[in-house]
mmCIF file of N, CA and C in Angstrom:
data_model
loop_
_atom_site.group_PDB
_atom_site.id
_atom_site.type_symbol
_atom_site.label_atom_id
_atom_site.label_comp_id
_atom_site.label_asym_id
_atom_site.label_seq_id
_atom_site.Cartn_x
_atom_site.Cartn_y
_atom_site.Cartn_z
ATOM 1 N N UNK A 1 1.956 -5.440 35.836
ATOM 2 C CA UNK A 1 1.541 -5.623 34.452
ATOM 3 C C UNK A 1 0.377 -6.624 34.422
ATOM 4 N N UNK A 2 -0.367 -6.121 33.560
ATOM 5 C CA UNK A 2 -1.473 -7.312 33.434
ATOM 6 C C UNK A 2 -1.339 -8.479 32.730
ATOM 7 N N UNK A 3 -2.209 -9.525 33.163
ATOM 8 C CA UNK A 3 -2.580 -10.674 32.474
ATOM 9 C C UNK A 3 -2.786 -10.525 30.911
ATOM 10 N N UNK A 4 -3.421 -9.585 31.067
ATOM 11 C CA UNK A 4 -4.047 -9.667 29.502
ATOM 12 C C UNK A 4 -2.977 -9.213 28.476
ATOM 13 N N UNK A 5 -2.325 -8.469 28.939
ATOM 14 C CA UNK A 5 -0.965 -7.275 28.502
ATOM 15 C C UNK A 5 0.225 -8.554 28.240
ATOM 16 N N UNK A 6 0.549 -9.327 28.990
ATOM 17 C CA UNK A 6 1.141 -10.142 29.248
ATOM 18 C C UNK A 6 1.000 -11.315 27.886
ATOM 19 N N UNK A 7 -0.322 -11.392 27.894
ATOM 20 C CA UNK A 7 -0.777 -12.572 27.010
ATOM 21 C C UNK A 7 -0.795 -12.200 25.817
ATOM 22 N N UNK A 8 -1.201 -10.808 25.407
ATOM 23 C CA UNK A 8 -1.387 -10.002 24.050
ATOM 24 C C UNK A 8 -0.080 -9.545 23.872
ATOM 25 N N UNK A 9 0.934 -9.510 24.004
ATOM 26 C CA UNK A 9 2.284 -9.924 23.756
ATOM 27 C C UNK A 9 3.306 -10.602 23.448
ATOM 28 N N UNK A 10 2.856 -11.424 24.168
ATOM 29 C CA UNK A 10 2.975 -12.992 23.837
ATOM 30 C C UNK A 10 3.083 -13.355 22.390
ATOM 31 N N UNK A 11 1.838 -12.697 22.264
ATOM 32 C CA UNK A 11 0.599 -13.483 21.054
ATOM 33 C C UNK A 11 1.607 -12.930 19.870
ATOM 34 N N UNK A 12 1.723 -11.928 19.727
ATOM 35 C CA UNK A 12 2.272 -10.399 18.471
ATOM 36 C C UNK A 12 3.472 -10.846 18.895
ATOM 37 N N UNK A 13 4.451 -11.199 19.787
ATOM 38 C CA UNK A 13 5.846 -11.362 19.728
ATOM 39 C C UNK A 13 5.960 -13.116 18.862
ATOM 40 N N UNK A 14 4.780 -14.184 19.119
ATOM 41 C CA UNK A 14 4.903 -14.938 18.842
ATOM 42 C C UNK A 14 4.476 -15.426 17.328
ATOM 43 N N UNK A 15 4.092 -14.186 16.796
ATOM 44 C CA UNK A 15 3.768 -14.217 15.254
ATOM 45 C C UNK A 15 2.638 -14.241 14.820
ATOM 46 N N UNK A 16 1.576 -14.013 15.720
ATOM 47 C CA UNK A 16 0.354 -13.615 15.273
ATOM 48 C C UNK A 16 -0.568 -12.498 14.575
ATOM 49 N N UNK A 17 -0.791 -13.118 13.304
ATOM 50 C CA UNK A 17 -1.324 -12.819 12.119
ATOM 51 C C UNK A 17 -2.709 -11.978 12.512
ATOM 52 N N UNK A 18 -3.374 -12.512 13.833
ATOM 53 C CA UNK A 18 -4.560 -11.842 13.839
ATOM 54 C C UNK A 18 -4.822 -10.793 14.158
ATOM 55 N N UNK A 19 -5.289 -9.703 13.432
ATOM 56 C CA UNK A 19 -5.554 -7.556 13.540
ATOM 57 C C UNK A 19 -6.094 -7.978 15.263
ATOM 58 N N UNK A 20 -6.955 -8.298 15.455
ATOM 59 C CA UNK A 20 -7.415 -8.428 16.839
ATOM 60 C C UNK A 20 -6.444 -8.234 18.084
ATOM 61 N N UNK A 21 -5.487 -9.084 17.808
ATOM 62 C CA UNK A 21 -4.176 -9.226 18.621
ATOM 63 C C UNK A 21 -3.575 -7.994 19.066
ATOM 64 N N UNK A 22 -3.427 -7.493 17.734
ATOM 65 C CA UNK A 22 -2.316 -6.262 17.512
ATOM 66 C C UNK A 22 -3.323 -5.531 17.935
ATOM 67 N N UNK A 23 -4.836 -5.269 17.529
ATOM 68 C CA UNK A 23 -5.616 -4.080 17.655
ATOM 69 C C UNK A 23 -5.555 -3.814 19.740
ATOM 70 N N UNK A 24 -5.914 -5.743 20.165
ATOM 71 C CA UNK A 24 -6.000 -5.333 21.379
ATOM 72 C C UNK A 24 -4.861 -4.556 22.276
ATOM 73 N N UNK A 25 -3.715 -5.303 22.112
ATOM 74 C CA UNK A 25 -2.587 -4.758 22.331
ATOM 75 C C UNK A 25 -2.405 -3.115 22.208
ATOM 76 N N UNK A 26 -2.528 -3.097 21.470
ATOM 77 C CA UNK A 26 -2.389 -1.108 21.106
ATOM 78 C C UNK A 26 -3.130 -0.576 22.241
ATOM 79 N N UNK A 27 -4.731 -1.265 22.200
ATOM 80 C CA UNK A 27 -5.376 -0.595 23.374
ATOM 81 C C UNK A 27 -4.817 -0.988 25.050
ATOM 82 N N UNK A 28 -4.532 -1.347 24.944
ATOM 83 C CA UNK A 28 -3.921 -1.958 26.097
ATOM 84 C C UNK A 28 -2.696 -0.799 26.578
ATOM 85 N N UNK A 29 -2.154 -0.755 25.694
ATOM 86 C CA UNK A 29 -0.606 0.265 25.977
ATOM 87 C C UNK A 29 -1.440 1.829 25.885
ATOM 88 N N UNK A 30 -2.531 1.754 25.177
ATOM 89 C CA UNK A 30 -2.871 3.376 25.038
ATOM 90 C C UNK A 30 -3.948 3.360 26.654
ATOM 91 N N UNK A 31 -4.160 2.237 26.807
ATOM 92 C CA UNK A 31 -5.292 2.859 28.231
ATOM 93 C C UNK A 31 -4.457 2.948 29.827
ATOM 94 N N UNK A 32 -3.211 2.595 29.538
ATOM 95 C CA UNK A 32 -2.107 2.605 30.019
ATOM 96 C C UNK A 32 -0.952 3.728 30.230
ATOM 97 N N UNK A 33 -1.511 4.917 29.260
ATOM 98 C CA UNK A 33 -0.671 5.689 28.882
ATOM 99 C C UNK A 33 0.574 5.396 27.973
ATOM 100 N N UNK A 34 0.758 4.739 27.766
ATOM 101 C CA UNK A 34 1.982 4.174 26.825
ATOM 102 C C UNK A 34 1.846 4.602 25.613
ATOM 103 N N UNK A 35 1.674 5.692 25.156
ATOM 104 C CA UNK A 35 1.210 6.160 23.744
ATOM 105 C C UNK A 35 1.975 5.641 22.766
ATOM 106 N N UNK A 36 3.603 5.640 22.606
ATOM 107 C CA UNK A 36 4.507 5.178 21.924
ATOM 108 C C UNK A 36 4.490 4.172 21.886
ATOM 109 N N UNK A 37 4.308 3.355 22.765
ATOM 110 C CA UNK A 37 4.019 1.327 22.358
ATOM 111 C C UNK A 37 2.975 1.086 21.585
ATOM 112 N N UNK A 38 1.755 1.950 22.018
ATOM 113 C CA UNK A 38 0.410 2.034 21.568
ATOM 114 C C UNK A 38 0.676 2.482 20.357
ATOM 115 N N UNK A 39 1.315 3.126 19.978
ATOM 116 C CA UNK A 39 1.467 3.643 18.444
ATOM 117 C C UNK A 39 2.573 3.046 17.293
ATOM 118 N N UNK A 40 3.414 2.841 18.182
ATOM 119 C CA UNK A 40 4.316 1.562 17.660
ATOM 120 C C UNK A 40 3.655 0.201 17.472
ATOM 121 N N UNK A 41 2.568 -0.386 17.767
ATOM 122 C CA UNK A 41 1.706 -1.500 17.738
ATOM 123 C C UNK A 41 0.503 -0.943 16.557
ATOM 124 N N UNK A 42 0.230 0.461 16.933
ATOM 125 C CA UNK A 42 -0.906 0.636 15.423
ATOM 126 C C UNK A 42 -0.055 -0.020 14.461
ATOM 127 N N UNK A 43 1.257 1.060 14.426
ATOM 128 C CA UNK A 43 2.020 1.063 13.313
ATOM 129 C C UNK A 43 2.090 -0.666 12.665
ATOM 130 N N UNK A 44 2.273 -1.543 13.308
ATOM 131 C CA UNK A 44 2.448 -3.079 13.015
ATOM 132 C C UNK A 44 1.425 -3.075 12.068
ATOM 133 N N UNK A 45 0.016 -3.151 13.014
ATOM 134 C CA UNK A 45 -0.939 -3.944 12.321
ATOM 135 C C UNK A 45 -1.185 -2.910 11.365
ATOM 136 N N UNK A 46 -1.185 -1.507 11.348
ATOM 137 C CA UNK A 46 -1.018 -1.092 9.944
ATOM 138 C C UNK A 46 -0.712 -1.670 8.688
ATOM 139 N N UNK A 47 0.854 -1.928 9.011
ATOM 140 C CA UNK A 47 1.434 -2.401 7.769
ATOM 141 C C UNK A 47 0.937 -3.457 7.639
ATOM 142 N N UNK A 48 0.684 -4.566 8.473
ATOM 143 C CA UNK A 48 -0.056 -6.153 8.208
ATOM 144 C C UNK A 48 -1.176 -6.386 7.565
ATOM 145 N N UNK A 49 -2.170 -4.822 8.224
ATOM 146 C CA UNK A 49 -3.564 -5.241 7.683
ATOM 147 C C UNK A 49 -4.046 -3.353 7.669
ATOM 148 N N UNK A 50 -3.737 -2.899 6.392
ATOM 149 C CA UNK A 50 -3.832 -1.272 6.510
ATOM 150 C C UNK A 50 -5.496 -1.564 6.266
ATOM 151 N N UNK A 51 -6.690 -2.539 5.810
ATOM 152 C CA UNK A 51 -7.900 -2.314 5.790
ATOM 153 C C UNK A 51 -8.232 -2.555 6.832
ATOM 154 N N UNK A 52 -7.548 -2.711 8.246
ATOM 155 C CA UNK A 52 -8.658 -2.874 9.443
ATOM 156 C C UNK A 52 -9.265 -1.609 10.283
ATOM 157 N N UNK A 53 -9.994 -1.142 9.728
ATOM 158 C CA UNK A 53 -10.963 0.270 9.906
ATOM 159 C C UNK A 53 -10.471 0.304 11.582
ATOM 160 N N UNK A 54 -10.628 -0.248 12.409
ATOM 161 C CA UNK A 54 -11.053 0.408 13.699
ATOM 162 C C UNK A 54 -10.243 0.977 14.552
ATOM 163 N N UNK A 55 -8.346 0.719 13.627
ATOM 164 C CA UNK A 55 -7.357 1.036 14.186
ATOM 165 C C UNK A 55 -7.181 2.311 14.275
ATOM 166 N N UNK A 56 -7.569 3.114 12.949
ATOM 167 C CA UNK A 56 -7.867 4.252 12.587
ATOM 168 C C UNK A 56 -7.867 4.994 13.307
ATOM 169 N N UNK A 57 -9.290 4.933 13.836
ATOM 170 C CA UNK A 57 -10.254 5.600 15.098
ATOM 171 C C UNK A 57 -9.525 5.663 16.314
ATOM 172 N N UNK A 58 -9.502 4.463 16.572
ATOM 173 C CA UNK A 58 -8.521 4.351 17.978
ATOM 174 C C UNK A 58 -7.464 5.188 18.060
ATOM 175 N N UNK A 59 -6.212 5.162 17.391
ATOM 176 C CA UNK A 59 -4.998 5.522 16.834
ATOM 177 C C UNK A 59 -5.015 7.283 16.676
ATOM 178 N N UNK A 60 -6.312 7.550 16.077
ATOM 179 C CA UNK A 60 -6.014 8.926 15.581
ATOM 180 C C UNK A 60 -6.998 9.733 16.832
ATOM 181 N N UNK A 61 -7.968 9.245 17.741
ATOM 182 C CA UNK A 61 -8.385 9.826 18.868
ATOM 183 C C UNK A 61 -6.882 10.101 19.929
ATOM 184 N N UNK A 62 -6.763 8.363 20.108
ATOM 185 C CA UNK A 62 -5.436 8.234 21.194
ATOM 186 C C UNK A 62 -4.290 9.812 21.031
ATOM 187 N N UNK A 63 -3.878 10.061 19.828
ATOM 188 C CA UNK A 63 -3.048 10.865 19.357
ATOM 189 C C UNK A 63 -3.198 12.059 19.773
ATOM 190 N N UNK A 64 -4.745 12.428 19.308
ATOM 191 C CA UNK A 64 -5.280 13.829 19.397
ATOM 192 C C UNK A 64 -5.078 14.254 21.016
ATOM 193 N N UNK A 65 -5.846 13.409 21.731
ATOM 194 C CA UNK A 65 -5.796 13.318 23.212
ATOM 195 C C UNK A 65 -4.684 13.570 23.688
ATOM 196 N N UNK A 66 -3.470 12.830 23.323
ATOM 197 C CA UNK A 66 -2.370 12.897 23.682
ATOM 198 C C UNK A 66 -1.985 14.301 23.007
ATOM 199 N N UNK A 67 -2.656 15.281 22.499
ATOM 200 C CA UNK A 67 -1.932 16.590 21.920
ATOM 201 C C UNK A 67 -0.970 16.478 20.151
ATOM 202 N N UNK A 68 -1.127 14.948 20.138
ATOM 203 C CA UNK A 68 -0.031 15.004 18.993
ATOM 204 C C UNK A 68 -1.380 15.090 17.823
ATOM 205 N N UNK A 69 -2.023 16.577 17.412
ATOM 206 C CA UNK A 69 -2.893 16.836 16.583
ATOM 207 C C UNK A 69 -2.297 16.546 15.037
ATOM 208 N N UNK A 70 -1.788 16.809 14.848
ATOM 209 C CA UNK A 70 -1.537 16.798 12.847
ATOM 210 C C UNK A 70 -1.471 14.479 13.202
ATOM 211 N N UNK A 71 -0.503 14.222 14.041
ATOM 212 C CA UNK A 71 -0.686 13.052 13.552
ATOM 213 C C UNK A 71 -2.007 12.211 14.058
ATOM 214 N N UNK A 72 -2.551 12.820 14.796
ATOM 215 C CA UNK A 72 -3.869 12.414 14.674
ATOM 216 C C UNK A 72 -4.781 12.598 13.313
ATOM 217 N N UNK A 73 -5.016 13.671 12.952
ATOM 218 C CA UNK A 73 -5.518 13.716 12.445
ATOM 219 C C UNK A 73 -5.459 13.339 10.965
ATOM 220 N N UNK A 74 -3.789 12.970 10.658
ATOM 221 C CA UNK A 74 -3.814 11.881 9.104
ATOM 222 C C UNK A 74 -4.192 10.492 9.817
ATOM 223 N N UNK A 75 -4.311 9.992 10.877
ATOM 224 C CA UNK A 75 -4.538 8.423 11.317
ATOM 225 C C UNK A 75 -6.033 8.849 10.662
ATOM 226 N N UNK A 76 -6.790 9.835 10.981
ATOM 227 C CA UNK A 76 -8.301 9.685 11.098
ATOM 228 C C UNK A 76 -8.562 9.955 9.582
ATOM 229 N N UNK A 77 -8.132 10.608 8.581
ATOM 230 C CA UNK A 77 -8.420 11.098 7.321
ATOM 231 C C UNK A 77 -7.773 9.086 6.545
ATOM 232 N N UNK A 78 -6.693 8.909 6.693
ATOM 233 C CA UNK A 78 -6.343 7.537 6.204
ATOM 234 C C UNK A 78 -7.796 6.661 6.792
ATOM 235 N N UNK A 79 -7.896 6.645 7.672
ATOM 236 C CA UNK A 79 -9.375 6.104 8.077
ATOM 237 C C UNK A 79 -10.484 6.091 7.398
ATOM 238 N N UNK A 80 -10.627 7.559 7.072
ATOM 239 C CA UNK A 80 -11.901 7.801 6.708
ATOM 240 C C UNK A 80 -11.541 6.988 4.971
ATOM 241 N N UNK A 81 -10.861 7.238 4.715
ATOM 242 C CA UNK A 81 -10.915 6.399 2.733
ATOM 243 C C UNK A 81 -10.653 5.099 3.554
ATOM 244 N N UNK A 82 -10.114 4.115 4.751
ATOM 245 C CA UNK A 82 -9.592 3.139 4.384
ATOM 246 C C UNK A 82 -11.989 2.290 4.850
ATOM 247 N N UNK A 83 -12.480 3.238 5.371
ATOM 248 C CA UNK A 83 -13.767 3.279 5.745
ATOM 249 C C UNK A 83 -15.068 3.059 4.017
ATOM 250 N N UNK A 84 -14.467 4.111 3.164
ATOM 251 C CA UNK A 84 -14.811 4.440 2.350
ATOM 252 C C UNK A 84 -15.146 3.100 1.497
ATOM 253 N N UNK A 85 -13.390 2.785 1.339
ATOM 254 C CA UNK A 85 -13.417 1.338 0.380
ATOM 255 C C UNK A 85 -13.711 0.221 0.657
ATOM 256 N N UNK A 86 -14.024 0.195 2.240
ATOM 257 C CA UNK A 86 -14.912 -0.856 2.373
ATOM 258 C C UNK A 86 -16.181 -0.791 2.452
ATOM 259 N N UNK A 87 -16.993 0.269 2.532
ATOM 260 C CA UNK A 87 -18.293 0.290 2.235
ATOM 261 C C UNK A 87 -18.475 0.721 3.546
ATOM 262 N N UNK A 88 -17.934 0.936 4.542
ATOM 263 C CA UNK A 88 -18.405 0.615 6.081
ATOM 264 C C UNK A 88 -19.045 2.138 6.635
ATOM 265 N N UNK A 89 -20.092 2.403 6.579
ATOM 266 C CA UNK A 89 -20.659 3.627 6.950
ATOM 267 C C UNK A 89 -21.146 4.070 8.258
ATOM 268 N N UNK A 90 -20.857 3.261 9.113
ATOM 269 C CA UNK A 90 -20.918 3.695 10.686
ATOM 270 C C UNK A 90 -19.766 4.042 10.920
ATOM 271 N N UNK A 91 -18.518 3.060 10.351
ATOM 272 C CA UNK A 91 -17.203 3.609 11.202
ATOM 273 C C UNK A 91 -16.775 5.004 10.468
ATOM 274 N N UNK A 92 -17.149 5.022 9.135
ATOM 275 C CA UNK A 92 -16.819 6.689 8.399
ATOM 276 C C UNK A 92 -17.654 7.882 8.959
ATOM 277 N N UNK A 93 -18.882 7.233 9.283
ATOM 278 C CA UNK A 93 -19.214 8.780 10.244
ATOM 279 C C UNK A 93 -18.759 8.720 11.794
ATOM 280 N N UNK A 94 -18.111 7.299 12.121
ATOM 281 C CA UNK A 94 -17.465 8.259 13.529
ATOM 282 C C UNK A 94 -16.019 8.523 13.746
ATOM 283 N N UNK A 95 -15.787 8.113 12.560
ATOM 284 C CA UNK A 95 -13.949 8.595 11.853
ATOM 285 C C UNK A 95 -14.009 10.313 11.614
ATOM 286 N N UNK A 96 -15.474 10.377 11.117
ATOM 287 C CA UNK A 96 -15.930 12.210 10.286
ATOM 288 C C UNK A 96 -15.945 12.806 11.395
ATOM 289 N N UNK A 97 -16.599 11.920 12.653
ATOM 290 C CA UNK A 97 -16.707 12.994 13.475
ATOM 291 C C UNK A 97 -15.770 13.172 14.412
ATOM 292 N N UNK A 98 -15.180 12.318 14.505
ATOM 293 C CA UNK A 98 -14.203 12.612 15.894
ATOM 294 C C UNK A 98 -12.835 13.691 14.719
ATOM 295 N N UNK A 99 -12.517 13.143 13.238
ATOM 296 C CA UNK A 99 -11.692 14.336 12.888
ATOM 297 C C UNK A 99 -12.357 15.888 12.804
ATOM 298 N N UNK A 100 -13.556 16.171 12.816
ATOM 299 C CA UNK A 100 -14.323 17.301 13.249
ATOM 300 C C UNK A 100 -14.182 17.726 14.586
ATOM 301 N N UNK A 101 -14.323 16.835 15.415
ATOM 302 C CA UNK A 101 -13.639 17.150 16.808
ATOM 303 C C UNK A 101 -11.743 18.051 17.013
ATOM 304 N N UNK A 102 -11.376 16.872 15.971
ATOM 305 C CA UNK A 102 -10.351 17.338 16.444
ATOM 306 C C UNK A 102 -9.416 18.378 15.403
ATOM 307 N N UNK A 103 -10.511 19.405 15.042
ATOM 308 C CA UNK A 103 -10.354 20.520 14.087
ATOM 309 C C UNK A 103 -10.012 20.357 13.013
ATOM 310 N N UNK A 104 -10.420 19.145 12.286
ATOM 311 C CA UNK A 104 -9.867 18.731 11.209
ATOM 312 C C UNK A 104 -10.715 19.244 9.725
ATOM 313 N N UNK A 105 -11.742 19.831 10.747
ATOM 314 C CA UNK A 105 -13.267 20.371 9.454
ATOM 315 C C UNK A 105 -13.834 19.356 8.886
ATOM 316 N N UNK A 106 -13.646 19.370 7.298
ATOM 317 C CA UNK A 106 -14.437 18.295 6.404
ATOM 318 C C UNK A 106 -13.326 17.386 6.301
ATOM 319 N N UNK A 107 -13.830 16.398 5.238
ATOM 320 C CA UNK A 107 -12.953 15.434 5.153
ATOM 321 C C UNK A 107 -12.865 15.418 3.542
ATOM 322 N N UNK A 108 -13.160 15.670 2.977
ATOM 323 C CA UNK A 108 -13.509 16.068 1.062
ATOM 324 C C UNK A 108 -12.225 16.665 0.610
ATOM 325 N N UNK A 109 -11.407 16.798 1.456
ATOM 326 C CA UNK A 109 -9.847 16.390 0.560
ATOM 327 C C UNK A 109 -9.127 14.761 0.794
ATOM 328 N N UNK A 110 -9.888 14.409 1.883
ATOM 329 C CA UNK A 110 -9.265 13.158 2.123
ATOM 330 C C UNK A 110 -9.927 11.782 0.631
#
């Protein structure tokens, strides 16, 4: 197990508030294969901080990849509005495109 894995655990078991934490962590378990920790850790900082755009992306690629398509593709549509209301227009066109990737078409019901 890694250092870093080790430490970013730590951090989220020890009550840390910061999306960073949780965001790194997720990646950590998803570059790992650990999809279910990795997604069990979106799920956290979800609920903690549902405006942190980049979990989205991460979360709803990781998914797709992993074959689990429909729940990929609401991580990436929740994305794309949670993108919207913050104004943030780089991460909504690569939220648009990777759910285009992953047969999701438009996004104009989301």
């Amino acid at each position: 197990m890694s250092k870093r894995l080790l430490m970013l655990e730590k951090m989220t078991r020890d009550g840390s508030k910061d999306p960073f934490h949780w965001y790194a962590l997720a990646l950590e378990y998803a570059g790992q294969g650990r999809h279910d920790d990795a997604l069990a850790t979106f799920g956290a900082l979800r609920a903690m901080d549902p405006a942190y755009v980049p979990m989205y992306l991460m979360c709803g690629t990781m998914l797709v990849k992993a074959g689990r398509l429909d729940e990929g593709r609401a991580w990436l549509v929740d994305g794309i509005g949670a993108a919207r209301s913050k104004g943030d227009q780089h991460a909504l066109s690569e939220l648009q495109q990777a759910l285009a990737g992953a047969g999701g078409g438009d996004d104009d019901d989301a």
